[in-house]
Coordinates of C-alpha atoms and ligand atoms in Angstrom, one line a residue:
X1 CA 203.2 -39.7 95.0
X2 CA 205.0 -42.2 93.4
X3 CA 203.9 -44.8 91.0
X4 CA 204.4 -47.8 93.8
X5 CA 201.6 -50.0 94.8
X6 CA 201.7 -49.2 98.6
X7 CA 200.5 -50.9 101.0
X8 CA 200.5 -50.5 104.8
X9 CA 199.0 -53.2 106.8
X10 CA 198.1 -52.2 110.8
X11 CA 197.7 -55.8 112.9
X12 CA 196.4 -55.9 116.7
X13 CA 194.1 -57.0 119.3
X14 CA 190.4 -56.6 119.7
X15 CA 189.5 -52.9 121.4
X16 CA 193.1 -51.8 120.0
X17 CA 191.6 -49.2 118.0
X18 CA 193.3 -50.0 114.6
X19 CA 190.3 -49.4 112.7
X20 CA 190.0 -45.6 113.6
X21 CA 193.7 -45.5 113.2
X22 CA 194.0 -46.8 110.1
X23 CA 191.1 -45.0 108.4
X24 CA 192.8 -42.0 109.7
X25 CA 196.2 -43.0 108.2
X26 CA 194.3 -43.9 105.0
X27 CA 192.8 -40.3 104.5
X28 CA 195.5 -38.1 105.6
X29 CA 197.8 -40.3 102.4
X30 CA 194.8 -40.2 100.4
X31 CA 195.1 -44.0 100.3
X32 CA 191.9 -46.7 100.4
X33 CA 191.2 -48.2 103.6
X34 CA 190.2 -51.8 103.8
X35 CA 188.7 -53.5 107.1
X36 CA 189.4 -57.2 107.1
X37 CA 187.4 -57.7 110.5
X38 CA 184.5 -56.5 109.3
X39 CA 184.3 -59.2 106.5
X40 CA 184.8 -62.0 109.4
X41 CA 182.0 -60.4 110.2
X42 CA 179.9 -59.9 107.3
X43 CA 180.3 -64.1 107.0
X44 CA 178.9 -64.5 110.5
X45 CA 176.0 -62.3 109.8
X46 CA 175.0 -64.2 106.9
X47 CA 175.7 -67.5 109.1
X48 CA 173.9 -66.3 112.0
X49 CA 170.8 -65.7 110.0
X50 CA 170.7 -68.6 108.1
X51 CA 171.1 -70.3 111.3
X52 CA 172.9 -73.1 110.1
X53 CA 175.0 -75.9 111.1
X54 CA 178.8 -74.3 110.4
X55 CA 180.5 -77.1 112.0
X56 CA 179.7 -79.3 108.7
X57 CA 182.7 -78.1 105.8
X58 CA 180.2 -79.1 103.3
X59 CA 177.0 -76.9 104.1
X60 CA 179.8 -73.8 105.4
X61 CA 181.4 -74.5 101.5
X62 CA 177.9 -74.2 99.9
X63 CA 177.1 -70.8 102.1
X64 CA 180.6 -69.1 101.1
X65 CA 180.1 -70.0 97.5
X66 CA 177.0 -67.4 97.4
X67 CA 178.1 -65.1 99.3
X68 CA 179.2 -61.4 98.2
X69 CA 180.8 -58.9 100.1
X70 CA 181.8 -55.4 99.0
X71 CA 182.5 -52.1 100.3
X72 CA 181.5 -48.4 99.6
X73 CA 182.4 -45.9 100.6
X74 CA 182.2 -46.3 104.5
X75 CA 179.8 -49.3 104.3
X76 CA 180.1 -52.7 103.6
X77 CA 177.5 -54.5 101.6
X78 CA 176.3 -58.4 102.1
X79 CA 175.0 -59.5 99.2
X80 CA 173.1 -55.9 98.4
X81 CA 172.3 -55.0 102.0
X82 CA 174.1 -52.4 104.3
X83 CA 175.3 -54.6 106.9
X84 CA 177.8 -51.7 108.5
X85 CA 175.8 -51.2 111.9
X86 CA 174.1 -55.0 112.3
X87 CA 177.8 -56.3 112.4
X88 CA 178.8 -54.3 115.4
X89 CA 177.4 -56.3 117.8
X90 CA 178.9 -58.4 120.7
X91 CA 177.4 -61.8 119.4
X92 CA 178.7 -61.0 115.6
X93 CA 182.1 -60.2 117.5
X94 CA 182.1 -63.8 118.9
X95 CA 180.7 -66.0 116.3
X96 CA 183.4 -63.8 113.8
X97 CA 185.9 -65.0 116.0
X98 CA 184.8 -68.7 116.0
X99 CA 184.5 -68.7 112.3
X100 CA 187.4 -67.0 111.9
X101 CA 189.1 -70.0 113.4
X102 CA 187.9 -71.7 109.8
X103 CA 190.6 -72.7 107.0
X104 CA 187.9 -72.5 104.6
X105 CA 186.2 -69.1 105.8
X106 CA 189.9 -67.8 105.5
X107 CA 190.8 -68.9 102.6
X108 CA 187.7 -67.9 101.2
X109 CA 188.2 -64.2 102.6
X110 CA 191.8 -63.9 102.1
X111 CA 191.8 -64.3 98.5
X112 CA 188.7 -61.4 98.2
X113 CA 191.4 -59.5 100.6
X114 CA 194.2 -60.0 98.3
X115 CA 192.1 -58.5 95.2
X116 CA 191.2 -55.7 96.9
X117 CA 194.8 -55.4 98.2
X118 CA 195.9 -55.6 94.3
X119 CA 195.5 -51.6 93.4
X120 CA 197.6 -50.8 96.3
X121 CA 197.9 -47.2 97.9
X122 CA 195.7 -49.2 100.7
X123 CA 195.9 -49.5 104.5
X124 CA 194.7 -52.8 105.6
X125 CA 193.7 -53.7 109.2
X126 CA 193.3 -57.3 110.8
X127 CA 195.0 -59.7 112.6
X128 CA 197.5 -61.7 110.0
X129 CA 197.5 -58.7 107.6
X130 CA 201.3 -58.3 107.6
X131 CA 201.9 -62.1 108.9
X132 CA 200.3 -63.9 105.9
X133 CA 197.7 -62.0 103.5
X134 CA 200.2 -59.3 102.3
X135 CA 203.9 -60.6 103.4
X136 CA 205.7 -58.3 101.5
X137 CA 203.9 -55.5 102.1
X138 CA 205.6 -51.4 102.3
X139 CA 205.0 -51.3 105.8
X140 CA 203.7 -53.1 108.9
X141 CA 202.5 -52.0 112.1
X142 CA 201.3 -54.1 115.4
X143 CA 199.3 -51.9 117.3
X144 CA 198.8 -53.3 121.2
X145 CA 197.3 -52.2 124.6
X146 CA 196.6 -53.6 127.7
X147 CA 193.6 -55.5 128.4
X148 CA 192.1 -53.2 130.7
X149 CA 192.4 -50.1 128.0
X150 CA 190.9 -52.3 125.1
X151 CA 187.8 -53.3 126.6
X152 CA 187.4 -49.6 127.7
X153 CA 187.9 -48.5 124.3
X154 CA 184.9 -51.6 123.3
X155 CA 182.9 -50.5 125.8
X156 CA 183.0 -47.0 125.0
X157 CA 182.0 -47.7 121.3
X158 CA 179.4 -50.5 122.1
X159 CA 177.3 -48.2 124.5
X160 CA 175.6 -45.8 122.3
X161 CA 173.8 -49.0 120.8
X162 CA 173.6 -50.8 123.7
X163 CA 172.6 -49.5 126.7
X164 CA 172.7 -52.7 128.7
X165 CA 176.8 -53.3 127.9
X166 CA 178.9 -53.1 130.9
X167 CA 183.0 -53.0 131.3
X168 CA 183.5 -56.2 132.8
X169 CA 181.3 -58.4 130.5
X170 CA 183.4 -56.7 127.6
X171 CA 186.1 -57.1 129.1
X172 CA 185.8 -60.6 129.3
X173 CA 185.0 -61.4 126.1
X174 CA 187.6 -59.7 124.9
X175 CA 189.9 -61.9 126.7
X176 CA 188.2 -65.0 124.7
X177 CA 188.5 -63.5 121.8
X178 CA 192.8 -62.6 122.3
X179 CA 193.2 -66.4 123.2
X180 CA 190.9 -67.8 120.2
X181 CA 192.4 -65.1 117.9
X182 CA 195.9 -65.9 119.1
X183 CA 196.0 -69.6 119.4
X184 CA 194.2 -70.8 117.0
X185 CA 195.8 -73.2 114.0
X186 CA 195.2 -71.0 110.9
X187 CA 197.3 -67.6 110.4
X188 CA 197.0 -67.0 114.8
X189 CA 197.3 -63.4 115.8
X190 CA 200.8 -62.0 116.0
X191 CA 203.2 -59.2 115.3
X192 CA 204.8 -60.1 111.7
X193 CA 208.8 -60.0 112.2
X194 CA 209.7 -56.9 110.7
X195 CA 206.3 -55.2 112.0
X196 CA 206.8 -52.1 114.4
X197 CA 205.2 -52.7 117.5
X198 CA 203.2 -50.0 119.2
X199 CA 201.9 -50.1 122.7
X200 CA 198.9 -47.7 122.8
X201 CA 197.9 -48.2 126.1
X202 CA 199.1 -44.9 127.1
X203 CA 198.5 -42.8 123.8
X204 CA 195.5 -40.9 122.2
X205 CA 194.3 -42.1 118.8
X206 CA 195.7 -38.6 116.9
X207 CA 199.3 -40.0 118.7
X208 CA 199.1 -43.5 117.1
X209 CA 198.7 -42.0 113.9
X210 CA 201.5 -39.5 114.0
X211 CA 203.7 -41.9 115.1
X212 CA 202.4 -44.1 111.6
X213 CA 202.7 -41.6 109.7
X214 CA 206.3 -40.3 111.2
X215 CA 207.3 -43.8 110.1
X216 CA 206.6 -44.1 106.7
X217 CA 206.3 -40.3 105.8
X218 CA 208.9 -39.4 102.9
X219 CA 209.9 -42.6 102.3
X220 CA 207.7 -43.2 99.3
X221 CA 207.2 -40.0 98.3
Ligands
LIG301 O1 188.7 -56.6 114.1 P1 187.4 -57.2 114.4 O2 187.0 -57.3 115.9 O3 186.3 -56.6 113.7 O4 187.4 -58.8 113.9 C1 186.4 -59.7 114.2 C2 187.0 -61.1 114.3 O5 187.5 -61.5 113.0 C3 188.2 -61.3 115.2 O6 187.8 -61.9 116.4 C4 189.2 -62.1 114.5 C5 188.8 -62.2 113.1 N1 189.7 -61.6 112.2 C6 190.7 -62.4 111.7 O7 190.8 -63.6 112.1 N2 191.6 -62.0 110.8 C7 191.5 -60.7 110.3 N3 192.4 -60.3 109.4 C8 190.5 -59.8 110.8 C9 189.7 -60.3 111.8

């Protein structure tokens, strides 16, 4: 491989899938994976339990100012706790969201993203990954699928932890989240110009990622 910092960034919707995809494309290059969602989540977690008021900058400021978030391996750490499973939940999924809408919970996370991001030889997964965290990165992809498709793929991973999900409920809240996500002020949800768009909808996951990897494969090697 050569000596290029690569990086690949994979942008989407909720339910798209891109974090299977892009852990996939990360191990069959040997690459690191980094999951920017899960960090938006990690800060609500934190926020959630302190049950605190996040609407005031100041006391939101003092919170982000003690608060560590790291990965290993699969998991990702808040402070020195595993926080991988309590994250996946549906109210975590919408208070992320919310926060997400945050120029200071952004900021905050986007410069942690971009030192990770530094060593290169990393996919990267989010919503403005190729739009504004890494704008120059190697190569971009916008993964996309209908509504209908993404909260069956939600649904189908929410399940085995909670038994009292159903399909329309998830599909509901996935259609907050896509307007929130996509209309809000700060770094809004969108394919990056020179991104290639995929539409999913009608693909398996081991599809998606030959396509990726069709894409980029030789051209950095
Ligand atoms: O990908 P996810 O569902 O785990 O992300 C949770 C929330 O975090 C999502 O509603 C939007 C936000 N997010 C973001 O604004 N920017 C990112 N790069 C990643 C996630």
């Amino acid at each position: 491989m050569s000596e290029k910092k690569i990086i690949i960034t994979i942008d989407g919707p909720s339910g798209v899938g891109k974090g299977t995809i892009a852990k996939k494309v990360a191990e069959k290059l040997g690459f690191s994976y980094l999951d920017t969602g899960a960090m938006y989540r990690a800060v609500a977690l934190k926020i959630s339990n302190l049950n605190i008021n996040f609407d005031s900058e100041k006391e939101l400021q003092s919170i982000l100012d003690s608060t560590e978030i790291s990965f290993s391996e699969d998991k990702i750490f808040l402070e020195s706790e595993d926080i991988s499973k309590k994250i996946r939940t549906e109210d975590i999924s919408k208070l992320a969201s919310t926060l997400a809408t945050k120029k200071i919970v952004r900021e905050f996370l986007v410069n942690l993203q971009r030192k990770i991001g530094e060593s290169g030889n990393i996919v990267v997964e989010g919503r403005d990954m190729g739009t504004y965290v890494f704008p120059g990165a190697d190569f971009k992809f916008y993964l996309d699928a209908n509504l209908h498709e993404r909260a069956k793929r939600r649904y189908l991973q929410l399940k085995d932890n909670d038994k009292s999900i159903d399909l329309e409920t998830v599909k509901k809240d996935i259609e907050k989240r896509d307007t929130q996500d996509s209309e809000r002020k700060e770094s809004p949800l969108h394919p990056a110009l020179n991104a290639v768009i995929i539409d999913t909808s009608d693909m398996g996951k081991s599809e998606v990622v030959k396509e990726i990897l069709l894409r980029i494969g030789g051209s950095f090697k």
